[in-house]
DNA sequence: AAGTGGTCTAGACCACCAT
DNA sequence: TGGTGGTCTAGACCACTTA
């Protein structure tokens, strides 16, 4: 498991410790001088390693303060439901998830766990669904993942905590579709109403396919994207 | 125009030279040792400055070879038409642009140049339009920009070359809409066909609003997005 | 006041590329 | 083979936060 460079090796070791929960999310990180002693290198090399972790969204820095573990979510936008439900939770709304289908399916390239969910929020007036998600995850990477109840637990959290696999990069295609009877009923719109649908493939850092997902968004849901030229 | 750090100041100076075309796109960049002499700093500091430019997508590096100026486009996807038309050009298709409206409008926050275009490609069978774009650019940043003929010249290129302003960051909202009579005719679909519409605000590095644009995409146009967790 | 991270120096050796 | 960028050392001083 050796890497060519010292700093990549150090980053790999620290990343592993973060992933395995040895350094917990939000906790203070060992100081740079501690790390120089531990790894027997100069501070420059330690900082080079830490820079990688910062760029990966695992570590947050600010001058004078101790470095902290901060696991950044895959997007900062309402692009996937995860961040959306977090926003709702803070606004005193309760996220709900209704499993429509949870089964193992066979494809050309192996077996997949297929999870179909309606997701939304619970309000006084009743449940309002915001997305319809059809997810496929490869069983080769996530053996026995069908034993979890995803109406209760988060899929991404399960991937991270139970399997140590971390979504890193996503590719999406966007379409417009017309609401069919089921979607119209679920989203409380008329049949034929135009809806946004996204088909995504999510990969981890090693480039392995982690998830194939198709999402139809309710019209209330404002889909925001942020893109940079660089950085 | 002084910055607090030496490396930020050096990066700012080099960035300016790249933007102003002193170092042209694709050309070799001064070597790191040359830059240490020019700015009278160590190589570490020069490299710190260059790292910023690499992250901004202005510079490309590889070991042993000279650093090169490489101006990365705002997206690598079919997200805006620019990259799409570039792809088409290489496939021996001719991009076309039909100006529907080009006028100055007044808003609460100043005057804007409003440009509405149908854009697409010319084929043997005829012209096929792929996007309908409604663009508004502030006259405060781009005085007399209405003198250009944007059926011929690129809007982004004009911003860059004539005004030295460089699109950096974009925020988008995505909707689904139904084709009205005009769009149906332009895109050769039936009225009521579902289409993807994006409303974008584009900012430059200083955070100034450079462009407000709404784009409706033809159904043939596959909209691809790539997103990373970090880096 | 002590400790932390941010910046910067002045070197060194190496891997890689072009000639 | 000479020059380039990549890595790394062993220091130093500063800005900032925390106690």
Coordinates of C-alpha atoms (C1' of nucleotides) in Angstrom, one line a residue:
Chain A
X1 CA 0.0 0.0 0.0
X2 CA 3.0 2.3 -0.3
X3 CA 2.8 5.4 -2.5
X4 CA 5.6 6.9 -4.4
X5 CA 5.6 10.2 -2.6
X6 CA 5.8 10.7 1.1
X7 CA 3.0 13.3 1.1
X8 CA 0.6 11.1 -0.9
X9 CA 1.3 8.3 1.5
X10 CA 0.7 10.5 4.5
X11 CA -2.5 11.8 3.0
X12 CA -3.7 8.3 2.3
X13 CA -3.0 7.2 5.9
X14 CA -4.9 10.3 7.3
X15 CA -7.7 9.8 4.8
X16 CA -8.1 6.2 5.9
X17 CA -8.3 7.3 9.5
X18 CA -11.0 9.9 8.7
X19 CA -13.0 7.4 6.7
X20 CA -12.8 4.8 9.4
X21 CA -14.1 7.3 11.9
X22 CA -10.9 7.5 14.0
X23 CA -11.0 11.2 13.5
X24 CA -14.6 12.1 13.6
X25 CA -16.5 14.6 11.6
X26 CA -16.2 18.0 13.2
X27 CA -13.4 17.0 15.6
X28 CA -10.1 18.7 15.9
X29 CA -7.3 17.3 13.8
X30 CA -3.7 16.6 15.1
X31 CA -1.7 19.8 14.8
X32 CA 0.9 20.1 12.0
X33 CA 3.8 19.9 14.5
X34 CA 2.4 16.7 16.0
X35 CA 2.2 15.3 12.5
X36 CA 5.8 16.2 11.7
X37 CA 6.8 14.1 14.7
X38 CA 4.5 11.2 13.9
X39 CA 5.6 10.9 10.3
X40 CA 9.2 12.2 10.8
X41 CA 9.0 14.7 8.0
X42 CA 9.1 18.5 7.7
X43 CA 6.1 20.7 8.1
X44 CA 6.2 21.5 4.4
X45 CA 5.6 17.8 3.6
X46 CA 2.8 17.6 6.2
X47 CA 1.2 20.7 4.8
X48 CA 1.4 19.3 1.3
X49 CA -0.5 16.2 2.5
X50 CA -3.1 18.2 4.4
X51 CA -3.7 20.4 1.3
X52 CA -4.8 17.3 -0.6
X53 CA -7.3 16.5 2.2
X54 CA -8.6 20.1 2.1
X55 CA -9.1 19.8 -1.7
X56 CA -11.0 16.6 -1.2
X57 CA -13.3 18.3 1.2
X58 CA -12.2 16.2 4.3
X59 CA -10.4 18.9 6.2
X60 CA -11.1 22.5 7.0
X61 CA -8.4 25.0 8.0
X62 CA -8.3 28.5 9.3
X63 CA -5.4 30.5 10.6
X64 CA -4.7 30.3 14.3
X65 CA -7.3 27.7 14.9
X66 CA -6.7 23.9 14.9
X67 CA -7.5 22.1 11.7
X68 CA -10.7 20.2 11.8
X69 CA -12.2 17.2 10.1
X70 CA -15.1 18.5 8.0
X71 CA -16.6 16.0 5.6
X72 CA -18.1 18.0 2.7
X73 CA -21.2 16.7 1.1
X74 CA -21.1 15.7 -2.6
X75 CA -22.8 18.9 -3.6
X76 CA -23.6 22.2 -2.0
X77 CA -26.8 22.5 -4.1
X78 CA -30.2 21.0 -4.2
X79 CA -28.9 18.7 -6.9
X80 CA -29.5 15.5 -4.9
X81 CA -32.0 15.0 -2.2
X82 CA -29.5 14.6 0.6
X83 CA -28.6 18.3 0.9
X84 CA -32.2 19.2 0.3
X85 CA -33.5 17.2 3.2
X86 CA -30.8 18.7 5.4
X87 CA -32.0 22.2 4.6
X88 CA -35.5 21.1 5.4
X89 CA -34.6 19.6 8.7
X90 CA -33.2 22.9 9.9
X91 CA -36.4 24.6 8.9
X92 CA -38.3 22.3 11.2
X93 CA -39.7 20.1 8.5
X94 CA -39.4 16.3 8.7
X95 CA -38.0 14.5 5.8
X96 CA -39.8 11.3 4.8
X97 CA -39.0 8.5 2.4
X98 CA -41.4 6.0 1.0
X99 CA -39.9 2.9 -0.5
X100 CA -41.8 1.8 -3.6
X101 CA -39.5 -1.0 -4.6
X102 CA -36.4 -2.7 -3.1
X103 CA -35.2 -5.7 -4.9
X104 CA -32.2 -7.3 -6.5
X105 CA -32.0 -7.2 -10.2
X106 CA -29.6 -8.8 -12.7
X107 CA -28.0 -6.8 -15.5
X108 CA -25.3 -7.6 -18.1
X109 CA -22.6 -6.3 -15.9
X110 CA -23.6 -8.1 -12.6
X111 CA -26.3 -7.8 -10.0
X112 CA -27.7 -4.6 -8.6
X113 CA -29.7 -3.6 -5.7
X114 CA -32.6 -1.5 -7.1
X115 CA -34.2 1.0 -4.7
X116 CA -37.2 3.1 -5.8
X117 CA -38.3 5.8 -3.4
X118 CA -40.6 8.8 -3.2
X119 CA -39.0 11.4 -1.0
X120 CA -40.3 14.5 0.5
X121 CA -41.3 16.3 3.7
X122 CA -44.0 15.8 6.3
X123 CA -46.1 18.9 7.0
X124 CA -49.1 19.5 9.1
X125 CA -51.3 19.4 6.0
X126 CA -49.8 16.0 5.1
X127 CA -46.9 14.5 3.2
X128 CA -45.5 16.4 0.2
X129 CA -43.3 14.4 -2.1
X130 CA -40.5 16.2 -3.8
X131 CA -38.5 13.6 -5.7
X132 CA -39.0 10.2 -7.3
X133 CA -35.7 8.3 -7.2
X134 CA -34.8 5.1 -9.0
X135 CA -31.4 4.0 -7.7
X136 CA -29.2 1.0 -8.7
X137 CA -26.1 0.1 -6.7
X138 CA -23.8 -2.7 -7.6
X139 CA -23.9 -5.7 -5.2
X140 CA -20.2 -6.4 -6.0
X141 CA -19.3 -3.2 -4.1
X142 CA -22.1 -3.4 -1.6
X143 CA -22.8 -7.0 -0.6
X144 CA -26.0 -7.5 1.3
X145 CA -26.9 -3.8 1.1
X146 CA -30.5 -5.0 0.7
X147 CA -30.7 -5.7 4.4
X148 CA -31.0 -2.1 5.3
X149 CA -34.2 -0.2 5.6
X150 CA -33.8 2.9 3.4
X151 CA -37.0 4.4 4.4
X152 CA -35.2 5.2 7.6
X153 CA -31.4 5.3 7.0
X154 CA -29.6 7.3 4.4
X155 CA -28.1 5.5 1.4
X156 CA -25.0 7.7 1.2
X157 CA -24.4 7.4 4.9
X158 CA -24.7 3.6 4.7
X159 CA -22.2 3.5 1.8
X160 CA -19.8 5.5 3.8
X161 CA -20.2 4.0 7.3
X162 CA -20.8 0.4 6.4
X163 CA -18.7 0.0 3.3
X164 CA -16.2 2.8 3.5
X165 CA -17.1 3.9 0.0
X166 CA -17.3 7.5 -0.7
X167 CA -19.2 9.2 -3.6
X168 CA -16.8 11.5 -5.4
X169 CA -17.7 12.4 -8.9
X170 CA -21.0 12.5 -10.7
X171 CA -22.1 12.7 -14.3
X172 CA -25.7 13.7 -15.1
X173 CA -28.0 14.0 -18.0
X174 CA -31.0 16.2 -17.8
X175 CA -34.3 15.7 -19.5
X176 CA -37.8 17.2 -19.4
X177 CA -40.6 14.7 -19.1
X178 CA -44.4 14.8 -18.8
X179 CA -46.0 13.6 -15.5
X180 CA -47.7 10.2 -15.9
X181 CA -50.6 9.2 -13.7
X182 CA -48.4 8.0 -10.8
X183 CA -46.2 11.1 -10.7
X184 CA -49.1 13.4 -11.1
X185 CA -50.7 11.9 -8.1
X186 CA -47.5 11.9 -6.1
X187 CA -46.6 15.5 -6.8
X188 CA -50.2 16.8 -6.9
X189 CA -50.0 18.1 -10.4
X190 CA -52.1 17.4 -13.5
X191 CA -51.1 14.6 -15.9
X192 CA -48.9 16.0 -18.6
X193 CA -47.3 18.6 -16.4
X194 CA -43.6 19.2 -17.4
X195 CA -41.1 17.9 -14.9
X196 CA -37.3 17.8 -14.7
X197 CA -35.7 14.4 -14.8
X198 CA -32.0 13.7 -14.2
X199 CA -30.1 10.5 -14.8
X200 CA -26.9 10.4 -12.9
X201 CA -23.9 8.0 -12.5
X202 CA -21.9 8.5 -9.4
X203 CA -18.3 7.3 -9.1
X204 CA -15.9 7.1 -6.2
X205 CA -12.4 8.3 -6.0
X206 CA -11.1 5.2 -7.6
X207 CA -13.5 5.6 -10.5
X208 CA -15.7 2.7 -9.6
X209 CA -19.4 3.1 -10.4
X210 CA -21.1 3.5 -7.0
X211 CA -24.6 4.4 -8.1
X212 CA -26.9 4.8 -11.1
X213 CA -29.8 6.9 -10.3
X214 CA -32.7 8.6 -12.1
X215 CA -34.5 11.4 -10.3
X216 CA -37.8 13.2 -11.2
X217 CA -38.2 16.4 -9.4
X218 CA -41.4 17.9 -8.2
X219 CA -42.1 21.4 -9.7
X220 CA -41.9 23.1 -6.3
X221 CA -38.3 22.0 -6.0
X222 CA -36.0 24.6 -7.2
X223 CA -33.0 22.9 -8.7
X224 CA -29.9 25.0 -8.3
X225 CA -26.5 24.3 -9.7
X226 CA -23.2 26.1 -9.1
X227 CA -20.3 25.8 -11.5
X228 CA -16.9 27.3 -11.4
X229 CA -14.5 27.9 -14.3
X230 CA -11.7 26.5 -12.1
X231 CA -10.8 25.6 -8.6
Chain B
X1 CA -3.3 47.0 -6.4
X2 CA -0.9 45.5 -3.9
X3 CA -1.9 42.2 -2.2
X4 CA -1.0 41.2 1.3
X5 CA 1.0 38.1 0.2
X6 CA 3.8 38.0 -2.2
X7 CA 2.4 34.9 -3.9
X8 CA -1.1 36.3 -4.4
X9 CA 0.5 39.5 -5.8
X10 CA 2.6 37.4 -8.2
X11 CA -0.4 35.3 -9.2
X12 CA -2.4 38.5 -9.8
X13 CA 0.4 40.0 -12.0
X14 CA 0.7 36.8 -14.1
X15 CA -3.0 36.4 -14.3
X16 CA -3.3 39.9 -15.7
X17 CA -0.6 39.2 -18.3
X18 CA -2.4 36.0 -19.4
X19 CA -5.8 37.8 -19.6
X20 CA -4.3 40.7 -21.6
X21 CA -2.8 38.2 -24.0
X22 CA 0.8 38.9 -23.2
X23 CA 1.1 35.1 -22.6
X24 CA -1.1 33.6 -25.2
X25 CA -3.2 30.5 -24.9
X26 CA -1.1 27.4 -25.5
X27 CA 2.2 29.2 -25.4
X28 CA 5.0 28.2 -23.1
X29 CA 5.2 30.1 -19.8
X30 CA 8.4 31.5 -18.2
X31 CA 10.2 28.8 -16.3
X32 CA 10.1 28.8 -12.5
X33 CA 13.7 29.8 -12.2
X34 CA 13.1 32.7 -14.5
X35 CA 10.2 33.8 -12.4
X36 CA 12.3 33.6 -9.2
X37 CA 14.8 36.0 -10.8
X38 CA 12.0 38.3 -12.1
X39 CA 10.2 38.6 -8.8
X40 CA 13.2 38.1 -6.5
X41 CA 11.6 35.3 -4.4
X42 CA 12.3 31.7 -3.8
X43 CA 11.0 28.9 -6.0
X44 CA 8.6 27.9 -3.2
X45 CA 6.8 31.2 -3.5
X46 CA 6.8 31.1 -7.3
X47 CA 5.3 27.6 -7.2
X48 CA 2.7 28.7 -4.6
X49 CA 1.6 31.5 -7.1
X50 CA 1.6 29.1 -10.1
X51 CA -0.5 26.7 -8.1
X52 CA -3.3 29.3 -7.9
X53 CA -3.2 29.7 -11.6
X54 CA -3.4 26.0 -12.2
X55 CA -6.4 25.8 -9.9
X56 CA -8.0 28.6 -11.8
X57 CA -7.5 26.7 -15.0
X58 CA -5.1 29.2 -16.6
X59 CA -2.0 27.1 -16.5
X60 CA -1.1 23.5 -17.2
X61 CA 1.9 21.7 -15.8
X62 CA 3.6 18.4 -16.3
X63 CA 6.9 17.2 -15.1
X64 CA 10.0 17.9 -17.2
X65 CA 8.0 20.0 -19.7
X66 CA 7.7 23.7 -19.6
X67 CA 4.5 25.1 -18.0
X68 CA 2.0 26.2 -20.6
X69 CA -0.8 28.7 -20.6
X70 CA -4.0 26.8 -21.0
X71 CA -7.3 28.7 -20.7
X72 CA -9.9 26.2 -19.6
X73 CA -13.4 26.9 -20.8
X74 CA -16.1 27.6 -18.3
X75 CA -17.5 24.1 -18.5
X76 CA -16.4 20.9 -20.1
X77 CA -20.0 19.9 -20.7
X78 CA -22.8 20.7 -23.1
X79 CA -24.0 23.1 -20.5
X80 CA -23.7 26.2 -22.5
X81 CA -23.8 26.4 -26.2
X82 CA -20.2 27.5 -26.6
X83 CA -18.7 24.1 -25.9
X84 CA -21.4 22.5 -27.9
X85 CA -20.7 24.5 -31.0
X86 CA -17.0 23.8 -30.7
X87 CA -17.8 20.1 -30.7
X88 CA -20.0 20.5 -33.8
X89 CA -17.4 22.5 -35.7
X90 CA -14.9 19.6 -35.4
X91 CA -17.6 17.3 -36.7
X92 CA -17.9 19.3 -39.9
X93 CA -21.1 21.0 -38.9
X94 CA -21.4 24.8 -39.1
X95 CA -22.8 26.6 -36.1
X96 CA -25.4 29.3 -36.8
X97 CA -26.9 32.0 -34.8
X98 CA -30.1 33.9 -35.5
X99 CA -30.6 37.1 -33.6
X100 CA -34.3 37.5 -32.7
X101 CA -33.8 40.6 -30.6
X102 CA -30.9 43.0 -29.7
X103 CA -31.9 46.0 -27.7
X104 CA -31.1 48.0 -24.7
X105 CA -33.5 47.6 -21.8
X106 CA -33.8 49.4 -18.4
X107 CA -34.1 47.6 -15.2
X108 CA -34.2 48.6 -11.5
X109 CA -30.5 48.0 -11.2
X110 CA -29.4 49.8 -14.4
X111 CA -29.4 49.3 -18.1
X112 CA -28.9 46.0 -19.8
X113 CA -28.1 44.9 -23.3
X114 CA -30.7 42.2 -24.2
X115 CA -29.8 39.6 -26.8
X116 CA -32.2 36.9 -27.8
X117 CA -30.9 34.3 -30.2
X118 CA -31.7 31.0 -31.7
X119 CA -28.6 28.9 -32.0
X120 CA -28.0 25.7 -33.8
X121 CA -26.2 24.1 -36.7
X122 CA -26.4 24.2 -40.5
X123 CA -26.8 20.9 -42.3
X124 CA -27.5 19.9 -45.8
X125 CA -31.1 19.4 -45.0
X126 CA -31.3 22.9 -43.5
X127 CA -30.8 24.7 -40.2
X128 CA -31.5 22.8 -37.0
X129 CA -31.8 25.0 -33.9
X130 CA -30.6 23.6 -30.6
X131 CA -31.1 26.4 -28.1
X132 CA -33.1 29.5 -27.5
X133 CA -31.1 32.0 -25.5
X134 CA -32.3 35.1 -23.8
X135 CA -29.2 37.0 -22.5
X136 CA -28.9 40.2 -20.5
X137 CA -25.5 41.8 -19.9
X138 CA -25.1 45.0 -17.8
X139 CA -24.1 48.1 -19.8
X140 CA -22.1 49.4 -16.8
X141 CA -19.6 46.6 -17.4
X142 CA -19.9 46.4 -21.2
X143 CA -20.5 49.9 -22.5
X144 CA -21.5 50.0 -26.2
X145 CA -21.6 46.2 -26.4
X146 CA -24.7 46.6 -28.7
X147 CA -22.4 47.7 -31.5
X148 CA -21.2 44.1 -32.1
X149 CA -23.1 41.7 -34.4
X150 CA -23.6 38.6 -32.3
X151 CA -24.9 36.5 -35.1
X152 CA -21.3 36.4 -36.2
X153 CA -19.1 37.0 -33.2
X154 CA -19.1 35.1 -29.8
X155 CA -20.5 36.9 -26.8
X156 CA -17.9 35.4 -24.4
X157 CA -15.1 36.1 -26.7
X158 CA -16.2 39.7 -27.0
X159 CA -16.4 40.0 -23.3
X160 CA -12.9 38.7 -22.9
X161 CA -11.2 40.4 -25.9
X162 CA -12.9 43.7 -25.9
X163 CA -13.6 44.3 -22.2
X164 CA -11.1 42.0 -20.5
X165 CA -13.9 40.5 -18.4
X166 CA -13.8 36.8 -17.8
X167 CA -16.8 34.6 -16.8
X168 CA -15.8 32.6 -13.8
X169 CA -18.7 31.2 -11.8
X170 CA -22.3 30.4 -12.7
X171 CA -25.4 29.7 -10.8
X172 CA -28.3 27.9 -12.5
X173 CA -31.8 27.0 -11.9
X174 CA -33.4 24.3 -14.0
X175 CA -37.1 24.0 -15.0
X176 CA -39.2 22.0 -17.4
X177 CA -41.4 23.9 -19.7
X178 CA -43.9 23.1 -22.5
X179 CA -43.0 24.2 -26.0
X180 CA -45.1 27.2 -27.2
X181 CA -45.9 27.8 -30.8
X182 CA -42.6 29.6 -31.5
X183 CA -40.4 27.1 -29.8
X184 CA -42.3 24.2 -31.4
X185 CA -41.7 25.6 -34.8
X186 CA -38.0 26.4 -34.1
X187 CA -37.2 23.0 -32.7
X188 CA -39.5 21.0 -35.0
X189 CA -41.5 19.4 -32.2
X190 CA -45.2 19.5 -31.4
X191 CA -46.7 22.2 -29.2
X192 CA -46.7 21.1 -25.6
X193 CA -43.6 19.0 -25.9
X194 CA -41.6 19.0 -22.7
X195 CA -38.3 21.0 -22.8
X196 CA -35.5 21.8 -20.4
X197 CA -35.0 25.4 -19.5
X198 CA -32.1 26.8 -17.5
X199 CA -31.8 30.2 -15.9
X200 CA -28.2 31.2 -15.2
X201 CA -26.4 34.0 -13.6
X202 CA -22.7 34.3 -14.5
X203 CA -20.2 36.1 -12.4
X204 CA -16.6 37.0 -12.9
X205 CA -13.7 36.5 -10.5
X206 CA -14.5 39.6 -8.6
X207 CA -18.1 38.5 -8.1
X208 CA -19.6 41.0 -10.5
X209 CA -22.7 39.9 -12.4
X210 CA -21.5 39.4 -16.0
X211 CA -24.6 37.9 -17.6
X212 CA -28.1 36.8 -16.9
X213 CA -29.3 34.2 -19.3
X214 CA -32.2 31.9 -19.8
X215 CA -31.8 29.0 -22.2
X216 CA -34.3 26.5 -23.6
X217 CA -32.7 23.4 -25.0
X218 CA -34.0 21.4 -28.0
X219 CA -34.8 17.8 -27.1
X220 CA -32.0 16.4 -29.2
X221 CA -29.5 18.2 -27.1
X222 CA -28.2 15.9 -24.4
X223 CA -27.4 18.0 -21.4
X224 CA -24.5 16.6 -19.5
X225 CA -23.1 17.8 -16.2
X226 CA -20.1 16.7 -14.3
X227 CA -19.7 17.4 -10.7
X228 CA -17.0 16.6 -8.2
X229 CA -17.1 16.3 -4.5
X230 CA -14.0 18.3 -4.2
X231 CA -11.0 19.7 -6.1
Chain C
dA1 C1' 1.6 34.2 26.6
dA2 C1' 1.6 30.0 24.3
dG3 C1' 0.3 27.5 20.4
dT4 C1' -1.5 27.3 15.9
dG5 C1' -1.5 27.8 11.1
dG6 C1' 0.3 31.1 7.1
dT7 C1' 4.2 32.7 4.7
dC8 C1' 8.9 32.6 3.0
dT9 C1' 13.9 31.5 2.6
dA10 C1' 17.9 28.9 0.8
dG11 C1' 19.2 25.2 -0.2
dA12 C1' 19.2 19.8 -2.0
dC13 C1' 18.2 15.7 -4.8
dC14 C1' 15.3 13.4 -8.0
dA15 C1' 12.3 12.1 -12.3
dC16 C1' 11.3 13.4 -16.6
dC17 C1' 11.7 15.6 -21.1
dA18 C1' 14.0 17.5 -24.9
dT19 C1' 18.3 18.0 -27.6
Chain D
dT1 C1' 23.2 16.0 -21.0
dG2 C1' 21.2 20.2 -19.5
dG3 C1' 17.1 22.2 -18.1
dT4 C1' 12.6 21.6 -16.3
dG5 C1' 9.3 20.7 -12.9
dG6 C1' 8.4 17.5 -8.5
dT7 C1' 9.7 16.6 -3.9
dC8 C1' 11.8 17.5 0.5
dT9 C1' 14.7 19.5 4.3
dA10 C1' 15.6 22.7 8.2
dG11 C1' 15.0 26.5 9.5
dA12 C1' 12.6 31.6 10.3
dC13 C1' 9.1 35.1 11.2
dC14 C1' 4.4 36.5 11.3
dA15 C1' -0.9 36.7 12.0
dC16 C1' -4.2 34.8 14.4
dT17 C1' -6.8 32.4 18.1
dT18 C1' -7.3 30.7 22.6
dA19 C1' -6.7 30.5 27.4

